[in-house]
């Protein structure tokens, strides 16, 4: 099982960014995918999750209305579209897979998002 | 939102000693509790799910126990690779929430 995030970069406050998570080594449509972020040196914060079929999503209150999670099953990818970015969105963003009502079984290595002017 | 509280914040122990880490939920999460390990510069990795089931490849020196609101992760005999930060997480309800972490460092 492998998960690989990409798309992180430096962006100005108010800007937008799209993160990608590419999965391999498992049946992509059987697994939910979750985004978790971490400010360097701090703890883990759940951001958003999407079911294997993409029909159901959930968001943390801190990102609701600004972030959108989606998936492309033909490409085995999950995306996190982030808009109206703020300084407190800065951190390493990890994607992880698992059951919708389960633990986060496998994690990618993360991609760094820095929101700063 | 279910709050998760871990204690202690830091545990200073020597190799070979037993480590006992605690995690408390603000309301019952039944058995929907996972433990993750994170080393500096690395992604977290799953250790325990369903409160007490070891993930694939996790050594037997790691054990989890508890249900409802009180959970424990025990490392029976610390190895050098076990010095890391450990997080608990509930997946009983949304939003998913993590504890603030317990750092196990070398005494």
PDB file of C-alpha atoms in Angstrom, chain A:
ATOM      1  CA  UNK A   1       0.000   0.000   0.000  1.00  0.00           C
ATOM      2  CA  UNK A   2       1.344   3.396  -0.941  1.00  0.00           C
ATOM      3  CA  UNK A   3      -0.069   6.887  -0.675  1.00  0.00           C
ATOM      4  CA  UNK A   4       1.712   9.865  -2.191  1.00  0.00           C
ATOM      5  CA  UNK A   5       0.714  13.465  -1.594  1.00  0.00           C
ATOM      6  CA  UNK A   6       1.614  16.352  -3.875  1.00  0.00           C
ATOM      7  CA  UNK A   7       0.664  19.953  -4.492  1.00  0.00           C
ATOM      8  CA  UNK A   8       1.931  21.668  -1.371  1.00  0.00           C
ATOM      9  CA  UNK A   9       3.612  25.050  -1.759  1.00  0.00           C
ATOM     10  CA  UNK A  10       3.869  28.620  -0.484  1.00  0.00           C
ATOM     11  CA  UNK A  11       0.645  30.570  -1.062  1.00  0.00           C
ATOM     12  CA  UNK A  12      -0.547  33.999  -0.017  1.00  0.00           C
ATOM     13  CA  UNK A  13      -3.397  34.487   2.445  1.00  0.00           C
ATOM     14  CA  UNK A  14      -6.702  34.344   0.603  1.00  0.00           C
ATOM     15  CA  UNK A  15      -5.228  32.153  -2.107  1.00  0.00           C
ATOM     16  CA  UNK A  16      -6.113  28.668  -3.301  1.00  0.00           C
ATOM     17  CA  UNK A  17      -4.290  25.373  -3.629  1.00  0.00           C
ATOM     18  CA  UNK A  18      -5.174  21.845  -4.693  1.00  0.00           C
ATOM     19  CA  UNK A  19      -3.534  18.873  -3.015  1.00  0.00           C
ATOM     20  CA  UNK A  20      -3.491  15.399  -4.568  1.00  0.00           C
ATOM     21  CA  UNK A  21      -3.192  11.981  -2.959  1.00  0.00           C
ATOM     22  CA  UNK A  22      -2.337   9.094  -5.263  1.00  0.00           C
ATOM     23  CA  UNK A  23      -3.024   5.595  -3.980  1.00  0.00           C
ATOM     24  CA  UNK A  24      -1.623   2.232  -5.082  1.00  0.00           C
ATOM     25  CA  UNK A  25      -1.418  -1.316  -3.786  1.00  0.00           C
ATOM     26  CA  UNK A  26      -5.033  -1.529  -2.611  1.00  0.00           C
ATOM     27  CA  UNK A  27      -8.540  -1.484  -4.055  1.00  0.00           C
ATOM     28  CA  UNK A  28      -9.069   2.243  -4.129  1.00  0.00           C
ATOM     29  CA  UNK A  29     -12.857   2.234  -4.217  1.00  0.00           C
ATOM     30  CA  UNK A  30     -13.044   0.037  -1.088  1.00  0.00           C
ATOM     31  CA  UNK A  31     -11.250   2.532   1.108  1.00  0.00           C
ATOM     32  CA  UNK A  32     -12.136   5.890   2.544  1.00  0.00           C
ATOM     33  CA  UNK A  33      -9.433   8.542   2.356  1.00  0.00           C
ATOM     34  CA  UNK A  34      -8.778  11.138   5.023  1.00  0.00           C
ATOM     35  CA  UNK A  35      -6.685  14.313   5.148  1.00  0.00           C
ATOM     36  CA  UNK A  36      -4.923  15.100   8.418  1.00  0.00           C
ATOM     37  CA  UNK A  37      -2.724  18.145   8.965  1.00  0.00           C
ATOM     38  CA  UNK A  38       0.040  18.977  11.394  1.00  0.00           C
ATOM     39  CA  UNK A  39       1.668  22.266  12.226  1.00  0.00           C
ATOM     40  CA  UNK A  40       5.401  21.471  12.487  1.00  0.00           C
ATOM     41  CA  UNK A  41       6.190  20.579  16.088  1.00  0.00           C
ATOM     42  CA  UNK A  42       2.507  20.322  17.043  1.00  0.00           C
ATOM     43  CA  UNK A  43      -0.199  17.656  17.115  1.00  0.00           C
ATOM     44  CA  UNK A  44      -2.450  16.052  14.513  1.00  0.00           C
ATOM     45  CA  UNK A  45      -5.708  17.608  13.295  1.00  0.00           C
ATOM     46  CA  UNK A  46      -8.314  15.750  11.241  1.00  0.00           C
ATOM     47  CA  UNK A  47      -9.359  17.848   8.229  1.00  0.00           C
ATOM     48  CA  UNK A  48     -11.678  15.888   5.938  1.00  0.00           C
ATOM     49  CA  UNK A  49     -12.729  12.395   4.855  1.00  0.00           C
ATOM     50  CA  UNK A  50     -14.410  10.886   1.788  1.00  0.00           C
ATOM     51  CA  UNK A  51     -15.969   7.453   1.284  1.00  0.00           C
ATOM     52  CA  UNK A  52     -14.667   4.939  -1.254  1.00  0.00           C
ATOM     53  CA  UNK A  53     -17.396   5.784  -3.750  1.00  0.00           C
ATOM     54  CA  UNK A  54     -17.080   9.519  -3.155  1.00  0.00           C
ATOM     55  CA  UNK A  55     -20.738   9.823  -2.161  1.00  0.00           C
ATOM     56  CA  UNK A  56     -20.182  11.013   1.412  1.00  0.00           C
ATOM     57  CA  UNK A  57     -17.794  13.587   2.814  1.00  0.00           C
ATOM     58  CA  UNK A  58     -17.086  15.177   6.182  1.00  0.00           C
ATOM     59  CA  UNK A  59     -15.160  18.293   7.158  1.00  0.00           C
ATOM     60  CA  UNK A  60     -13.704  19.857  10.272  1.00  0.00           C
ATOM     61  CA  UNK A  61     -15.514  23.056  11.245  1.00  0.00           C
ATOM     62  CA  UNK A  62     -12.256  24.964  10.772  1.00  0.00           C
ATOM     63  CA  UNK A  63     -12.259  24.230   7.010  1.00  0.00           C
ATOM     64  CA  UNK A  64     -15.957  23.791   6.217  1.00  0.00           C
ATOM     65  CA  UNK A  65     -17.005  26.014   3.355  1.00  0.00           C
ATOM     66  CA  UNK A  66     -13.394  26.634   2.296  1.00  0.00           C
ATOM     67  CA  UNK A  67     -12.058  23.151   1.529  1.00  0.00           C
ATOM     68  CA  UNK A  68     -13.570  20.536  -0.795  1.00  0.00           C
ATOM     69  CA  UNK A  69     -12.552  16.877  -0.869  1.00  0.00           C
ATOM     70  CA  UNK A  70     -13.177  14.794  -3.989  1.00  0.00           C
ATOM     71  CA  UNK A  71     -11.898  11.676  -5.679  1.00  0.00           C
ATOM     72  CA  UNK A  72     -11.237  10.367  -9.166  1.00  0.00           C
ATOM     73  CA  UNK A  73     -11.564   6.595  -9.036  1.00  0.00           C
ATOM     74  CA  UNK A  74     -10.298   6.178 -12.598  1.00  0.00           C
ATOM     75  CA  UNK A  75      -6.966   7.686 -11.556  1.00  0.00           C
ATOM     76  CA  UNK A  76      -6.906   6.344  -7.968  1.00  0.00           C
ATOM     77  CA  UNK A  77      -6.594   9.879  -6.645  1.00  0.00           C
ATOM     78  CA  UNK A  78      -8.169  12.006  -3.948  1.00  0.00           C
ATOM     79  CA  UNK A  79      -8.012  15.785  -4.025  1.00  0.00           C
ATOM     80  CA  UNK A  80      -8.281  18.524  -1.438  1.00  0.00           C
ATOM     81  CA  UNK A  81      -9.235  21.852  -2.985  1.00  0.00           C
ATOM     82  CA  UNK A  82      -8.353  24.595  -0.523  1.00  0.00           C
ATOM     83  CA  UNK A  83      -9.538  28.188  -0.923  1.00  0.00           C
ATOM     84  CA  UNK A  84      -9.598  31.360   1.185  1.00  0.00           C
ATOM     85  CA  UNK A  85      -6.427  30.093   2.805  1.00  0.00           C
ATOM     86  CA  UNK A  86      -5.342  31.552   6.137  1.00  0.00           C
ATOM     87  CA  UNK A  87      -2.085  31.534   8.066  1.00  0.00           C
ATOM     88  CA  UNK A  88      -3.459  28.910  10.436  1.00  0.00           C
ATOM     89  CA  UNK A  89      -3.913  26.503   7.513  1.00  0.00           C
ATOM     90  CA  UNK A  90      -0.118  26.196   7.395  1.00  0.00           C
ATOM     91  CA  UNK A  91       1.176  22.708   8.037  1.00  0.00           C
ATOM     92  CA  UNK A  92       2.067  19.320   6.651  1.00  0.00           C
ATOM     93  CA  UNK A  93      -0.946  17.678   5.043  1.00  0.00           C
ATOM     94  CA  UNK A  94      -1.092  13.886   5.161  1.00  0.00           C
ATOM     95  CA  UNK A  95      -3.526  11.599   3.385  1.00  0.00           C
ATOM     96  CA  UNK A  96      -4.402   8.238   4.900  1.00  0.00           C
ATOM     97  CA  UNK A  97      -6.696   5.369   3.966  1.00  0.00           C
ATOM     98  CA  UNK A  98      -8.935   3.084   5.967  1.00  0.00           C
ATOM     99  CA  UNK A  99     -12.557   2.127   6.477  1.00  0.00           C
ATOM    100  CA  UNK A 100     -15.111   4.930   6.719  1.00  0.00           C
ATOM    101  CA  UNK A 101     -15.825   3.971  10.340  1.00  0.00           C
ATOM    102  CA  UNK A 102     -12.305   2.815  11.082  1.00  0.00           C
ATOM    103  CA  UNK A 103      -8.761   3.819  11.888  1.00  0.00           C
ATOM    104  CA  UNK A 104      -6.260   5.444   9.538  1.00  0.00           C
ATOM    105  CA  UNK A 105      -4.365   2.420   8.339  1.00  0.00           C
ATOM    106  CA  UNK A 106      -1.721   3.706   5.932  1.00  0.00           C
ATOM    107  CA  UNK A 107      -0.327   7.214   5.635  1.00  0.00           C
ATOM    108  CA  UNK A 108       1.526   9.117   2.964  1.00  0.00           C
ATOM    109  CA  UNK A 109       4.669  11.106   3.716  1.00  0.00           C
ATOM    110  CA  UNK A 110       2.904  14.446   3.631  1.00  0.00           C
ATOM    111  CA  UNK A 111       3.087  17.667   1.646  1.00  0.00           C
ATOM    112  CA  UNK A 112       3.886  21.072   3.159  1.00  0.00           C
ATOM    113  CA  UNK A 113       1.494  23.986   2.763  1.00  0.00           C
ATOM    114  CA  UNK A 114       2.712  27.403   3.865  1.00  0.00           C
ATOM    115  CA  UNK A 115       0.291  30.317   3.897  1.00  0.00           C
ATOM    116  CA  UNK A 116       2.227  33.548   4.194  1.00  0.00           C
ATOM    117  CA  UNK A 117       2.645  36.904   2.496  1.00  0.00           C
TER     118      UNK A 117
END
